[in-house]
Coordinates of C-alpha atoms in Angstrom, one line a residue:
M22 CA -8.5 25.9 -68.4
K23 CA -10.9 25.0 -66.0
R24 CA -9.4 21.3 -66.0
Q25 CA -5.9 22.7 -65.3
S26 CA -7.4 24.7 -62.5
R27 CA -9.0 21.8 -61.0
N28 CA -6.0 20.0 -61.2
V29 CA -4.1 22.7 -59.8
R30 CA -6.4 22.7 -56.6
V31 CA -6.5 19.1 -56.1
R32 CA -2.5 19.4 -56.1
A33 CA -2.4 21.7 -53.3
S34 CA -4.8 19.6 -51.2
Q35 CA -2.9 16.9 -51.5
L36 CA 0.3 19.0 -50.5
L37 CA -1.3 20.4 -47.5
N38 CA -2.5 17.0 -46.2
D39 CA 1.2 15.6 -46.6
F40 CA 2.4 18.2 -44.3
P41 CA 3.4 17.2 -40.5
P42 CA 1.0 18.2 -37.6
T43 CA 1.6 21.8 -36.5
A44 CA 3.0 22.4 -32.9
Q45 CA -0.3 23.6 -32.2
E46 CA -2.0 20.6 -33.3
N47 CA 0.1 18.1 -31.2
L48 CA -0.5 20.0 -28.1
Y49 CA -4.2 20.1 -28.9
S50 CA -3.7 16.3 -29.4
R51 CA -1.9 15.9 -26.1
E52 CA -4.4 17.9 -24.2
L53 CA -7.4 15.7 -25.1
S54 CA -5.5 12.7 -24.3
H55 CA -4.6 13.7 -20.7
T56 CA -8.7 15.2 -20.4
R57 CA -9.5 11.6 -21.4
M58 CA -7.4 10.2 -18.6
S59 CA -8.3 12.5 -16.0
R60 CA -12.1 11.9 -16.7
E61 CA -11.7 8.1 -16.3
A62 CA -9.4 8.9 -13.0
I63 CA -12.4 10.5 -11.8
E64 CA -15.1 7.9 -12.6
N65 CA -12.7 5.2 -11.2
L66 CA -12.2 7.3 -7.8
T67 CA -16.2 8.1 -7.7
L68 CA -16.7 4.3 -8.2
D69 CA -14.1 3.7 -5.2
L70 CA -16.1 6.5 -3.1
E71 CA -19.4 4.9 -3.6
E72 CA -17.9 1.6 -2.8
M73 CA -16.2 2.9 0.5
R74 CA -19.1 5.1 1.6
K75 CA -21.6 1.7 1.4
L76 CA -18.8 -0.3 3.6
A77 CA -18.8 2.2 5.8
G78 CA -22.5 2.4 6.1
S79 CA -22.4 -1.6 6.7
A80 CA -19.4 -1.6 9.7
Q81 CA -20.1 -2.1 12.7
R82 CA -16.8 -1.7 14.7
S83 CA -15.9 1.8 15.8
R84 CA -12.5 1.7 14.9
V85 CA -13.4 0.2 11.2
Q86 CA -15.9 3.1 11.0
Q87 CA -13.0 5.6 11.5
M88 CA -10.6 4.0 9.4
L89 CA -13.2 4.2 6.4
A90 CA -14.0 7.7 7.6
I91 CA -10.2 8.9 7.0
D92 CA -10.2 6.8 3.7
I93 CA -13.4 8.4 2.2
R94 CA -11.8 12.0 2.9
K95 CA -8.7 10.8 0.9
L96 CA -10.8 10.1 -2.0
E97 CA -13.1 13.0 -2.1
T98 CA -9.7 14.9 -2.0
D99 CA -8.4 12.9 -4.7
I100 CA -11.3 13.6 -7.1
Q101 CA -11.6 17.2 -6.2
R102 CA -7.9 17.7 -7.4
Q103 CA -8.5 15.6 -10.8
R104 CA -11.2 18.0 -11.3
D105 CA -9.2 20.6 -10.5
L106 CA -7.0 19.2 -12.9
L107 CA -9.3 18.8 -15.8
A108 CA -10.8 22.5 -15.4
A109 CA -7.2 23.7 -16.0
Q110 CA -6.4 21.2 -18.9
A111 CA -9.6 22.8 -20.4
A112 CA -8.5 26.3 -19.8
S113 CA -5.4 25.6 -21.6
S114 CA -7.2 23.9 -24.5
E115 CA -9.2 27.0 -24.9
Q116 CA -6.1 29.0 -24.9
T117 CA -4.2 26.8 -27.5
V118 CA -7.4 27.0 -29.8
A119 CA -7.6 31.1 -29.5
R120 CA -3.7 31.5 -30.0
P121 CA -0.9 29.8 -31.5
V122 CA 2.0 27.9 -29.3
Q123 CA 5.4 29.7 -29.2
T124 CA 7.5 26.7 -27.9
S125 CA 10.5 29.1 -28.3
V126 CA 9.1 31.3 -25.6
P127 CA 8.9 29.4 -22.3
G128 CA 6.3 31.5 -20.8
D129 CA 3.7 29.8 -23.2
V130 CA 4.2 26.1 -22.4
R131 CA 1.7 25.2 -19.4
R132 CA 3.6 24.2 -16.4
Y133 CA 1.5 22.0 -13.7
Q134 CA 2.4 22.4 -10.0
V135 CA 3.8 19.3 -7.8
E136 CA 3.5 19.5 -4.1
L137 CA 6.6 18.1 -2.6
K138 CA 5.9 15.8 0.3
E139 CA 9.0 13.6 1.1
Y140 CA 11.7 15.2 3.4
A141 CA 14.0 14.7 6.2
W142 CA 15.2 16.8 8.8
D143 CA 17.9 17.4 11.5
Q144 CA 19.3 20.3 13.5
S145 CA 22.4 21.9 15.0
D146 CA 22.6 24.5 17.9
K147 CA 22.3 27.1 15.5
F148 CA 20.0 25.8 12.8
I149 CA 17.3 23.4 11.8
K150 CA 18.2 21.7 8.5
I151 CA 15.5 20.7 6.4
F152 CA 16.4 17.9 3.1
V153 CA 14.1 17.8 0.3
T154 CA 14.8 15.3 -2.5
V155 CA 14.2 16.6 -6.2
N156 CA 15.7 15.0 -9.1
G157 CA 17.8 17.2 -11.4
V158 CA 17.1 20.7 -9.2
Q159 CA 20.9 21.6 -9.8
Q160 CA 20.2 21.9 -13.8
V161 CA 17.6 24.9 -13.0
P162 CA 19.3 28.6 -12.7
E163 CA 19.6 29.0 -9.3
D164 CA 16.9 32.0 -9.6
N165 CA 14.7 29.1 -9.9
V166 CA 14.8 27.8 -6.4
N167 CA 13.3 30.3 -3.7
V168 CA 12.5 30.0 -0.5
E169 CA 9.8 32.3 1.4
F170 CA 10.6 32.3 5.4
T171 CA 8.2 33.6 7.9
E172 CA 8.7 33.5 11.5
N173 CA 6.6 30.1 11.6
S174 CA 6.7 28.9 8.3
F175 CA 8.9 28.4 5.3
Q176 CA 7.7 28.0 1.5
L177 CA 10.0 26.4 -1.2
V178 CA 9.1 26.9 -4.9
I179 CA 11.4 25.7 -7.5
S180 CA 10.1 27.1 -11.0
D181 CA 10.0 25.4 -14.6
L182 CA 12.2 22.1 -13.8
N183 CA 11.1 19.6 -16.6
N184 CA 8.3 22.2 -17.4
K185 CA 6.9 21.8 -13.8
D186 CA 6.6 23.7 -10.7
Y187 CA 7.6 22.2 -7.4
I188 CA 6.2 23.8 -4.0
F189 CA 7.0 22.4 -0.4
V190 CA 5.3 24.1 2.6
V191 CA 5.7 23.8 6.1
N192 CA 3.5 25.8 8.6
N193 CA 3.1 25.7 12.4
L194 CA 6.7 25.4 13.2
L195 CA 7.3 24.3 16.4
N196 CA 9.4 27.4 17.7
S197 CA 10.0 30.9 16.2
I198 CA 12.6 31.1 13.2
D199 CA 15.0 34.1 12.0
A200 CA 13.5 34.7 8.8
E201 CA 16.4 36.8 8.3
K202 CA 19.0 34.6 8.6
S203 CA 17.5 31.4 7.1
Y204 CA 18.7 30.5 3.8
R205 CA 18.5 27.6 1.2
R206 CA 21.4 25.5 -1.0
V207 CA 21.1 23.9 -4.0
K208 CA 22.7 20.6 -4.4
S209 CA 22.6 17.4 -6.6
D210 CA 19.0 16.3 -6.5
M211 CA 18.5 17.9 -3.3
V212 CA 17.5 21.5 -1.5
A213 CA 18.6 21.9 1.8
I214 CA 17.0 24.4 3.6
Y215 CA 18.7 26.2 7.1
L216 CA 15.8 27.6 9.4
A217 CA 17.8 29.7 11.8
K218 CA 16.9 28.8 15.4
Q219 CA 16.0 32.2 17.8
G220 CA 17.7 30.2 20.9
P221 CA 19.9 27.0 21.4
A222 CA 16.9 24.9 22.3
K223 CA 16.8 21.2 21.0
W224 CA 13.8 20.8 18.8
A225 CA 12.0 17.6 20.1
H226 CA 9.8 17.9 16.6
L227 CA 9.5 20.0 13.5
T228 CA 6.1 21.1 13.8
L229 CA 3.5 22.0 16.5
T230 CA 1.2 19.5 14.6
A231 CA 4.0 16.9 14.8
K232 CA 4.0 17.5 18.7
R233 CA 0.4 17.6 18.9
L234 CA 0.2 13.8 17.7
Q235 CA 2.8 12.6 19.8
D236 CA 1.4 14.3 22.6
L237 CA -2.0 12.3 22.0
K238 CA -0.3 9.3 21.4
D239 CA 1.8 9.7 24.7
E240 CA -1.5 10.4 26.6
R241 CA -3.3 7.4 25.0
M242 CA -0.7 5.2 26.5
S243 CA -0.7 6.5 29.8
D244 CA -4.3 6.4 30.4
G245 CA -5.0 2.6 30.0
K246 CA -7.8 1.0 29.1
K247 CA -10.9 3.1 28.9
A248 CA -13.9 1.8 30.6
T249 CA -16.8 3.6 28.4
S250 CA -15.4 1.7 25.1
D251 CA -14.8 -1.4 24.2
D252 CA -12.1 -0.5 21.8
P253 CA -9.5 1.7 23.6
S254 CA -8.4 3.0 19.8
A255 CA -11.2 4.6 19.3
G256 CA -11.1 7.7 21.1
L257 CA -7.4 8.4 19.6
M258 CA -9.0 7.7 15.8
N259 CA -11.9 10.1 16.3
I260 CA -9.3 12.9 17.4
M261 CA -7.2 12.1 14.4
Q262 CA -10.3 12.5 12.3
Q263 CA -11.3 15.9 13.6
L264 CA -7.3 16.9 13.0
Y265 CA -7.3 15.7 9.6
E266 CA -10.9 17.4 8.7
S267 CA -10.3 20.7 10.1
G268 CA -6.2 20.4 9.6
D269 CA -4.0 22.5 7.0
P270 CA -1.6 20.0 4.3
E271 CA 1.0 19.6 6.8
T272 CA -1.1 18.5 9.7
K273 CA -2.9 16.1 7.0
R274 CA 0.2 15.4 5.8
M275 CA 1.4 14.1 8.8
I276 CA -1.9 12.1 10.3
N277 CA -1.4 10.2 6.8
K278 CA 2.0 9.3 7.6
A279 CA 1.4 8.5 11.2
W280 CA -1.4 6.2 9.9
H281 CA 0.4 4.4 7.3
E282 CA 3.4 3.6 9.4
S283 CA 0.8 2.3 12.3
Q284 CA -0.8 0.1 9.7
S285 CA 2.7 -0.9 8.0
K286 CA 3.9 -2.1 11.9
Q287 CA 0.5 -4.0 12.3
K288 CA 1.0 -6.2 9.0
M289 CA 4.9 -6.8 9.6
P290 CA 5.1 -10.6 11.0
T291 CA 6.8 -11.5 14.2
L292 CA 9.1 -14.0 15.0
E293 CA 6.8 -16.3 17.1

């Protein structure tokens, strides 16, 4: 009788081992994999940051120092973003262990937030038109695509698109808008946002940040050579660095875009 009972227990253990992993186990395994990837990313970025700081310490020219300072700020931002992601994954893992995951209920699946950065814009007499490319946005319900308008800003939120939430924010619009008359339309792989102007005036820029950067460039061009500096671009680089350090995400996005465009033009081959 005892031998028969032991055989039953052995067979039960074998049957349990034959079962495939549960959804909870699969999710926990994926969370561990993402955690390892995030830690490796933080380690690599930290090594890059240390080397970049060494280069900045040995740089002699003012312009090179300014360029390295901007890249160092970007690396510091990337490291903090990875740390936030790691913390979110750790919190998600704790919740997964604490309770089973019911995949049939969308609210129990953790979604990550993605910040949209690429856009194009145009205008008519009545509207400023913003075009934000988002692949597959037409597949989500209309209620999942929302835009919150204020007099000087707007925020686009796309909820639960491929288990991610997409956000696009623009602050410090060049001129005030009519928030009540502004609206959005969902198109194929795109969201079109219509900002109602309060007057028919033509906008030279979308934001005050873009206008400020252009004014700095124009001022620098008109000043000509600066007697107190061997590098005529040092003053502009210093101002851009100050704007970057104290600016909001839109300011930093505009400065990064201007910086990359400037670098691309310098690397383009000439016809001579």
